[in-house]
Every structure is written in C-alpha cells, then in structure tokens.
CSV table of C-alpha atoms and ligand atoms in Angstrom, one decimal:
chain,number,residue,atom,x,y,z
I,11,MET,CA,69.7,102.3,92.6
I,12,THR,CA,69.5,99.1,94.6
I,13,ASN,CA,72.7,97.4,93.7
I,14,ARG,CA,75.6,97.7,96.2
I,15,ASN,CA,78.1,99.9,94.7
I,16,ILE,CA,81.1,101.4,96.5
I,17,PHE,CA,81.2,104.4,94.2
I,18,SER,CA,77.9,105.5,95.6
I,19,LEU,CA,78.0,103.7,98.9
I,20,PRO,CA,79.4,105.4,101.9
I,21,TYR,CA,82.3,103.3,103.3
I,22,SER,CA,80.3,103.2,106.6
I,23,GLU,CA,77.5,101.3,104.8
I,24,VAL,CA,79.9,98.8,103.5
I,25,THR,CA,80.8,98.1,107.1
I,26,PRO,CA,78.6,95.8,109.1
I,27,LYS,CA,76.7,97.3,112.0
I,28,ARG,CA,78.5,98.1,115.1
I,29,ASP,CA,76.9,95.5,117.3
I,30,TYR,CA,77.9,92.9,114.8
I,31,LEU,CA,81.5,94.0,115.2
I,32,SER,CA,81.5,94.0,118.9
I,33,ARG,CA,79.8,90.6,119.2
I,34,ARG,CA,82.2,89.0,116.9
I,35,ALA,CA,85.2,90.7,118.4
I,36,LEU,CA,84.0,89.7,121.8
I,37,LEU,CA,83.8,86.0,120.8
I,38,ALA,CA,87.2,86.2,119.2
I,39,ALA,CA,88.7,87.9,122.3
I,40,ALA,CA,87.1,85.2,124.4
I,41,GLY,CA,89.1,82.6,122.3
I,42,PHE,CA,86.3,81.2,120.3
I,43,SER,CA,87.3,80.2,116.9
I,44,PHE,CA,85.3,80.5,113.8
I,45,ALA,CA,84.9,77.3,111.8
I,46,GLY,CA,87.7,76.6,109.4
I,47,LEU,CA,89.3,80.0,109.6
I,48,ARG,CA,92.8,78.8,110.3
I,49,ALA,CA,93.9,78.5,106.7
I,50,ALA,CA,94.6,74.9,105.8
I,51,ALA,CA,97.6,76.0,103.9
I,52,ALA,CA,99.2,78.1,106.6
I,53,THR,CA,102.8,77.1,107.1
I,54,LYS,CA,105.0,77.8,110.1
I,55,LEU,CA,107.6,80.4,109.5
I,56,THR,CA,110.9,80.0,111.3
I,57,GLY,CA,114.2,81.9,111.7
I,58,TYR,CA,112.7,85.4,111.9
I,59,ARG,CA,114.0,87.9,114.4
I,60,LYS,CA,112.0,90.2,116.5
I,61,SER,CA,112.1,93.8,115.4
I,62,PRO,CA,112.8,96.7,117.8
I,63,PHE,CA,110.1,98.6,115.8
I,64,SER,CA,107.4,96.5,117.4
I,65,THR,CA,104.8,97.8,119.9
I,66,SER,CA,104.5,96.0,123.2
I,67,GLU,CA,100.7,96.6,123.2
I,68,LYS,CA,98.4,93.6,123.6
I,69,GLN,CA,98.1,91.7,120.3
I,70,THR,CA,94.7,91.2,118.8
I,71,PRO,CA,93.8,87.5,118.8
I,72,TYR,CA,94.5,85.5,115.7
I,73,ASN,CA,90.8,84.7,115.3
I,74,ALA,CA,89.8,88.3,115.2
I,75,ILE,CA,92.6,89.3,112.7
I,76,THR,CA,91.6,86.5,110.4
I,77,SER,CA,87.8,86.7,110.5
I,78,TYR,CA,87.2,90.5,110.4
I,79,ASN,CA,88.6,91.6,107.1
I,80,ASN,CA,88.4,94.0,104.2
I,81,TYR,CA,89.2,92.3,101.0
I,82,TYR,CA,86.5,93.4,98.6
I,83,GLU,CA,87.5,91.1,95.8
I,84,PHE,CA,86.2,88.3,98.1
I,85,GLY,CA,83.0,90.1,99.3
I,86,LEU,CA,81.9,93.2,101.0
I,87,ASP,CA,81.0,91.9,104.5
I,88,LYS,CA,83.7,91.4,107.0
I,89,ASP,CA,83.3,87.7,107.4
I,90,MET,CA,83.2,87.0,103.6
I,91,PRO,CA,87.0,87.1,102.8
I,92,ALA,CA,87.7,84.3,105.3
I,93,ARG,CA,85.0,82.1,103.7
I,94,ASN,CA,85.4,83.1,100.1
I,95,ALA,CA,89.2,83.2,99.9
I,96,ARG,CA,89.6,79.7,101.3
I,97,ASN,CA,90.6,78.1,97.9
I,98,PHE,CA,92.4,81.2,96.6
I,99,LYS,CA,95.5,79.9,94.7
I,100,THR,CA,98.6,81.7,95.9
I,101,SER,CA,101.3,79.4,94.5
I,102,PRO,CA,103.1,79.8,92.2
I,103,TRP,CA,103.3,83.6,92.6
I,104,THR,CA,105.4,86.2,90.8
I,105,ILE,CA,105.7,89.9,91.2
I,106,ARG,CA,106.4,91.9,88.1
I,107,ILE,CA,108.7,94.9,88.7
I,108,ASP,CA,108.5,97.5,86.0
I,109,GLY,CA,108.3,101.2,85.0
I,110,GLU,CA,111.3,103.4,86.0
I,111,VAL,CA,113.8,100.7,86.8
I,112,ALA,CA,117.2,99.7,85.3
I,113,LYS,CA,115.7,96.5,84.0
I,114,GLU,CA,112.1,95.2,84.3
I,115,LYS,CA,111.9,91.7,85.9
I,116,ALA,CA,109.7,89.2,87.6
I,117,ILE,CA,110.5,87.9,91.1
I,118,ASP,CA,109.0,84.7,92.3
I,119,PHE,CA,107.8,84.3,95.8
I,120,ASP,CA,110.7,82.0,96.9
I,121,ALA,CA,113.2,84.6,95.8
I,122,LEU,CA,111.1,87.4,97.3
I,123,VAL,CA,111.3,86.0,100.8
I,124,LYS,CA,115.0,85.7,100.5
I,125,MET,CA,115.5,89.4,99.7
I,126,ALA,CA,116.1,90.3,103.3
I,127,PRO,CA,116.0,88.6,106.7
I,128,LEU,CA,112.4,88.1,107.9
I,129,GLU,CA,111.4,90.0,111.0
I,130,GLU,CA,108.4,90.0,113.3
I,131,ARG,CA,106.9,93.5,113.4
I,132,VAL,CA,104.1,94.1,115.8
I,133,TYR,CA,102.2,97.1,114.4
I,134,ARG,CA,99.0,98.9,115.1
I,135,LEU,CA,96.7,98.9,112.1
I,136,ARG,CA,94.1,101.6,112.0
I,137,CYS,CA,91.3,101.3,109.5
I,138,VAL,CA,89.6,104.4,108.1
I,139,GLU,CA,86.3,103.0,109.3
I,140,GLY,CA,87.3,103.5,112.9
I,141,TRP,CA,88.5,100.2,114.2
I,142,SER,CA,92.1,99.1,114.9
I,143,MET,CA,94.1,96.0,115.7
I,144,VAL,CA,97.6,95.1,116.8
I,145,VAL,CA,99.1,92.6,114.4
I,146,PRO,CA,102.3,90.6,114.7
I,147,TRP,CA,103.3,90.7,111.1
I,148,ILE,CA,106.2,88.8,109.6
I,149,GLY,CA,107.9,90.5,106.8
I,150,PHE,CA,110.9,92.6,105.6
I,151,PRO,CA,111.5,96.2,104.7
I,152,LEU,CA,110.1,97.2,101.3
I,153,SER,CA,113.3,99.2,100.9
I,154,ALA,CA,115.2,95.9,100.4
I,155,LEU,CA,113.1,95.1,97.3
I,156,ILE,CA,113.3,98.7,96.0
I,157,LYS,CA,117.1,98.6,96.2
I,158,ALA,CA,117.2,95.3,94.3
I,159,ALA,CA,114.8,96.8,91.7
I,160,GLU,CA,117.3,99.6,90.9
I,161,PRO,CA,114.8,102.4,90.3
I,162,THR,CA,116.0,105.2,87.9
I,163,SER,CA,116.4,108.8,89.0
I,164,LYS,CA,112.9,109.5,87.5
I,165,ALA,CA,111.2,107.1,89.9
I,166,LYS,CA,109.3,109.3,92.4
I,167,TYR,CA,106.4,107.0,93.3
I,168,VAL,CA,105.8,103.3,93.8
I,169,ARG,CA,102.6,101.8,92.6
I,170,PHE,CA,101.2,98.4,93.9
I,171,GLU,CA,98.8,96.4,91.8
I,172,THR,CA,97.1,93.4,93.3
I,173,TYR,CA,95.9,90.1,91.9
I,174,PHE,CA,92.5,90.1,90.2
I,175,ASN,CA,90.7,87.3,88.5
I,176,LEU,CA,86.9,86.9,88.5
I,177,LYS,CA,87.2,83.2,88.3
I,178,GLN,CA,88.8,83.1,91.7
I,179,MET,CA,87.0,86.2,92.9
I,180,PRO,CA,83.4,86.0,91.7
I,181,GLU,CA,82.2,88.2,94.5
I,182,ALA,CA,84.2,91.1,93.1
I,183,ARG,CA,81.4,91.6,90.6
I,184,TYR,CA,79.3,93.1,93.4
I,185,ALA,CA,81.9,95.4,94.9
I,186,GLY,CA,81.1,98.1,92.3
I,187,MET,CA,84.7,99.4,92.3
I,188,PRO,CA,87.5,99.1,89.8
I,189,PHE,CA,89.9,96.2,90.1
I,190,PRO,CA,92.7,95.3,90.2
I,191,TYR,CA,93.1,97.1,93.5
I,192,VAL,CA,95.8,99.7,93.2
I,193,GLU,CA,97.7,101.7,95.9
I,194,ALA,CA,100.8,103.8,95.8
I,195,LEU,CA,103.4,105.5,98.0
I,196,ARG,CA,105.8,108.4,97.5
I,197,MET,CA,109.4,107.0,97.2
I,198,ASP,CA,110.5,108.3,100.6
I,199,GLU,CA,107.4,106.7,102.2
I,200,ALA,CA,108.2,103.4,100.4
I,201,MET,CA,111.8,103.5,101.5
I,202,HIS,CA,111.0,104.3,105.1
I,203,PRO,CA,112.2,101.6,107.5
I,204,LEU,CA,108.7,101.1,109.0
I,205,THR,CA,107.2,100.2,105.6
I,206,ILE,CA,107.2,96.4,105.1
I,207,LEU,CA,106.1,93.7,102.8
I,208,SER,CA,104.4,91.1,104.9
I,209,VAL,CA,104.4,87.4,104.2
I,210,GLY,CA,102.9,86.2,107.5
I,211,LEU,CA,101.4,86.9,110.8
I,212,TYR,CA,101.5,85.1,114.2
I,213,GLY,CA,104.5,83.1,113.1
I,214,GLU,CA,102.7,81.5,110.0
I,215,THR,CA,102.3,82.4,106.4
I,216,LEU,CA,99.5,84.9,105.7
I,217,PRO,CA,96.0,83.6,105.6
I,218,ASN,CA,94.4,84.2,102.2
I,219,GLN,CA,91.9,86.7,103.7
I,220,ASN,CA,94.8,88.8,105.0
I,221,GLY,CA,96.5,89.1,101.6
I,222,ALA,CA,98.5,86.0,100.9
I,223,PRO,CA,101.1,85.5,99.8
I,224,VAL,CA,102.4,89.1,100.1
I,225,ARG,CA,100.9,92.4,101.1
I,226,LEU,CA,102.0,95.9,102.0
I,227,VAL,CA,101.9,97.2,105.6
I,228,VAL,CA,102.4,100.9,106.2
I,229,PRO,CA,101.6,101.4,109.9
I,230,TRP,CA,101.1,105.2,110.0
I,231,LYS,CA,98.5,105.2,107.2
I,232,TYR,CA,94.9,104.0,107.2
I,233,GLY,CA,94.6,100.3,106.5
I,234,PHE,CA,93.4,100.7,102.9
I,235,LYS,CA,96.9,101.6,101.8
I,236,SER,CA,98.0,98.1,102.7
I,237,ALA,CA,97.4,96.4,99.3
I,238,LYS,CA,96.9,92.7,99.6
I,239,SER,CA,98.1,89.9,97.3
I,240,ILE,CA,100.5,92.1,95.3
I,241,VAL,CA,101.4,91.0,91.7
I,242,ARG,CA,103.0,94.1,90.3
I,243,ILE,CA,105.2,96.9,91.6
I,244,ARG,CA,105.7,99.8,89.2
I,245,PHE,CA,108.0,102.8,89.7
I,246,THR,CA,106.6,106.0,88.2
I,247,GLU,CA,107.5,109.6,87.8
I,248,LYS,CA,103.9,110.9,88.3
I,249,GLN,CA,101.7,110.3,91.3
I,250,PRO,CA,99.6,107.2,90.4
I,251,ALA,CA,95.8,107.2,91.1
I,252,SER,CA,94.8,104.7,93.7
I,253,THR,CA,91.6,102.7,93.6
I,254,TRP,CA,90.0,104.7,96.4
I,255,MET,CA,91.0,108.0,94.8
I,256,ILE,CA,89.2,106.8,91.6
I,257,ALA,CA,86.2,105.4,93.5
I,258,ASN,CA,85.8,108.5,95.8
I,259,GLY,CA,88.5,111.1,95.6
I,260,ARG,CA,86.7,113.5,97.8
I,261,GLU,CA,86.8,111.1,100.7
I,262,TYR,CA,90.0,109.2,100.2
I,263,GLY,CA,93.2,111.0,99.3
I,264,PHE,CA,96.6,109.9,98.2
I,265,TYR,CA,98.3,110.2,101.6
I,266,ALA,CA,95.8,108.6,103.9
I,267,ASN,CA,97.9,109.3,107.0
I,268,VAL,CA,96.1,108.5,110.2
I,269,ASN,CA,95.1,111.9,111.5
I,270,PRO,CA,92.6,112.4,114.4
I,271,GLU,CA,92.5,116.2,113.5
I,272,VAL,CA,91.2,115.7,110.0
I,273,ASP,CA,87.7,114.1,109.9
I,274,HIS,CA,86.5,111.9,107.1
I,275,PRO,CA,83.8,114.0,105.3
I,276,ARG,CA,81.1,111.8,107.0
I,277,TRP,CA,82.5,110.9,110.4
I,278,SER,CA,85.1,111.9,113.0
I,279,GLN,CA,88.5,110.2,113.0
I,280,ALA,CA,89.3,111.3,116.6
I,281,LYS,CA,88.6,107.9,118.2
I,282,GLU,CA,88.8,104.3,117.4
I,283,ARG,CA,87.6,100.9,118.7
I,284,ARG,CA,90.3,98.4,119.3
I,285,ILE,CA,88.9,95.0,118.1
I,286,GLY,CA,88.2,92.9,121.1
I,287,GLU,CA,87.8,95.8,123.5
I,288,PHE,CA,84.9,97.8,124.8
I,289,GLY,CA,84.7,101.6,124.5
I,290,LYS,CA,86.9,103.7,122.4
I,291,ARG,CA,90.4,105.1,122.6
I,292,ASP,CA,91.9,108.3,121.2
I,293,THR,CA,93.4,107.9,117.7
I,294,LEU,CA,97.0,109.0,117.6
I,295,LYS,CA,98.4,111.2,114.9
I,296,PHE,CA,100.3,109.1,112.4
I,297,ASN,CA,98.8,106.1,114.3
I,298,GLY,CA,101.4,106.8,117.0
I,299,TYR,CA,104.4,106.6,114.6
I,300,GLY,CA,104.8,110.4,114.4
I,301,ASP,CA,108.3,110.5,115.9
I,302,GLN,CA,109.5,108.4,113.0
I,303,VAL,CA,107.5,109.7,110.1
I,304,ALA,CA,106.2,113.3,110.8
I,305,SER,CA,109.4,114.7,109.2
I,306,LEU,CA,108.3,113.2,105.8
I,307,TYR,CA,105.5,115.7,105.7
I,308,SER,CA,107.1,118.9,107.0
I,309,GLY,CA,105.7,121.7,104.9
I,310,LEU,CA,102.8,119.7,103.6
I,311,ASP,CA,99.3,120.9,104.6
I,312,LEU,CA,97.8,117.6,106.0
I,313,ARG,CA,94.3,119.0,105.8
I,314,LYS,CA,94.6,119.5,102.0
I,315,ASN,CA,96.7,116.4,101.6
I,316,TYR,CA,94.6,113.9,103.4
T,7,MTE,N1,93.8,94.9,99.3
T,7,MTE,C1,93.0,94.4,98.3
T,7,MTE,N2,93.5,93.8,97.3
T,7,MTE,N3,91.6,94.6,98.4
T,7,MTE,C2,91.0,95.2,99.4
T,7,MTE,O1,89.7,95.3,99.4
T,7,MTE,N4,91.2,96.4,101.6
T,7,MTE,C3,92.1,97.3,102.3
T,7,MTE,C4,93.5,96.7,102.6
T,7,MTE,N5,94.0,96.0,101.4
T,7,MTE,C5,91.8,95.7,100.5
T,7,MTE,C6,93.2,95.5,100.4
T,7,MTE,C7,91.5,97.8,103.5
T,7,MTE,S1,90.2,98.9,103.4
T,7,MTE,C8,92.0,97.4,104.8
T,7,MTE,S2,91.4,98.2,106.2
T,7,MTE,C9,93.0,96.4,104.9
T,7,MTE,O2,93.4,95.8,103.7
T,7,MTE,C10,92.5,95.3,105.9
T,7,MTE,O3,93.5,94.4,106.1
T,7,MTE,P1,93.2,93.1,107.1
T,7,MTE,O4,91.9,92.5,106.6
T,7,MTE,O5,94.4,92.2,107.0
T,7,MTE,O6,93.0,93.7,108.5
C-alpha cells in the first residue's frame, strides 16, 4: 500500500528525518523566524500570574514551538500545521459539556477564560517520538472547569473531543486515522493541579498550529495526550477509547505516562532530544513530575498500563 496511513505507518515514519529536525531546530534556536509563522490573530494576554509549578529550565524559542508541530488534521509533516492552519477559524468557539454531569451545557470561549485566573505555567513537553520542549503555557487548572461542570458520582473519566471539519482541514484526508481526535484522562488525573487547559503561550493567545483556542496540557504524559482545539468534554463511567488506542493500541496505551523504563515497541524511550539542542538527555520518569504524580499510580503496573 502506498498511501500514507497512520494505522499502518509507524509513528517514526510520520516524523521527518532527524537531520531535518536538527536543522530546523538549529535555525529556530539561532533566532531565525519562519515566514509568517507568528499568527496574525495572536493577541497579547495580560493579567496572568506566574505559577510556582513552572520549571526554571531554558524555554524553547517561540519559533521552534510554533513551527515544529504535530496536528495531523493539518498535515503529517512537522511544518504543515503552521502553514495549513493559518486560516483556521477559532472564533466563535464553544465547548460542549456532557455525559455524567448534573446538567449538560455549552460554554463559550469568553466564559471559559473567566473560569479561573490565568497563569503562566512553564512545563516540559515530551513527545512519544523522542523530542521535548519547554513551553511557557498560559492557562488555568482543568479542575476549575470540572468543578463548574458538576460531574455526577458515576463520572470516572473525562473524554476530550477536538474540532474536526474537512472543509477547514482538507489535509486530514491523508492522515489515515479516525477524526475527531479523542483523548481521555482518569478523573484524578484530570483533577490534578498540574493538568491545565491552555489558551496561550509566550504571553499571547495560542497559535492555531498549537491548538487554538484551547488545548489540554498534561505535563507528565506524552504529548499526544494534549488534545488540541477542544470542542467537547464528556464525563463517562467507562474508560473511553482514545484515537491512538484505536489507531494502534499495541503501541499507544491509555495512560501514556512518560517512562524511560518502558520502551515503545519500536524504539527506546530512555533519552530525548530537546529541540534547539545538540545531543540527547536522559528522559525522566513522569517527565520529571514524579514527586507530584507518582502516587496516582501506586499499585498500577506501569509496564502493562503504558
Ligand atoms: N491534537 C489534535 N487535535 N491533533 C493532533 O494531531 N497531536 C498530539 C497533540 N494534540 C495532535 C493533538 C501530539 S502527537 C503532540 S506531540 C502534541 O499535540 C504536540 O503539541 P505541539 O505541536 O503544540 O507541540
């Protein structure tokens, strides 16, 4: 079969070659900008506070964070989302809240950003493909939205569904995976203070390629958990199937906790390349957030529950 299909394609083949990555990362680190990448619609965010949960590590340059993306609805290559999402319409925007809640409702974006004070959270992001970044996200704890949603006692999981429309995302045809993109968390993971809904980065609203207008960020999990451009949040009793579990369940599990001790079936997860740097560094268990999250998984076999 010659068509590019993620069901049959190893994730690594979806990734551009390593030298491509380092060349681009190098240019970005050197401060070169890629034409037109700063989203025309980006708006300054003000009045946010700095979160004590932030890492003081060197932040990945804006140009790298916004030109090296995974957003398959806008194309499979890393530079495609920045180009193809340029005219993505993110306003008006509503998120539907449904499932195991006291009352189903719709929250529009303006109400969403007022649910809790905005904070800057500088987090490490580790992709399952073996690269990482340090991103100054702007957002607020997902727990604020969950409390407002009033989940019932049956709600054990939170499922995130993202925007999908072939008219705006014609490249999605070639991704060969089921859309809309779906991810999910266990309720205690979703309520954890490190888990945020992000609406911006580097002090501005999110660029489209990074998941405008609102995306999930779960720093101790592989990047694919961070669903972009969320339109629906559903509370469920049973564990939902995520897009990657459906596409390739043998390789991508529900938990997706960063774990250097558990290899991906086709490559090691022991090391990572920080975008903009040479060489590799050791990957930290739970992406370095173990002090805060390891207790969520006590008694769980992390080899079986990858
Ligand atoms: N969300 C949607 N809707 N579609 C996607 O293809 N890719 C995921 C995640 N969220 C993806 C998505 C993957 S694999 C990663 S690594 C991160 O987004 C990348 O986020 P970034 O481009 O902002 O670094």
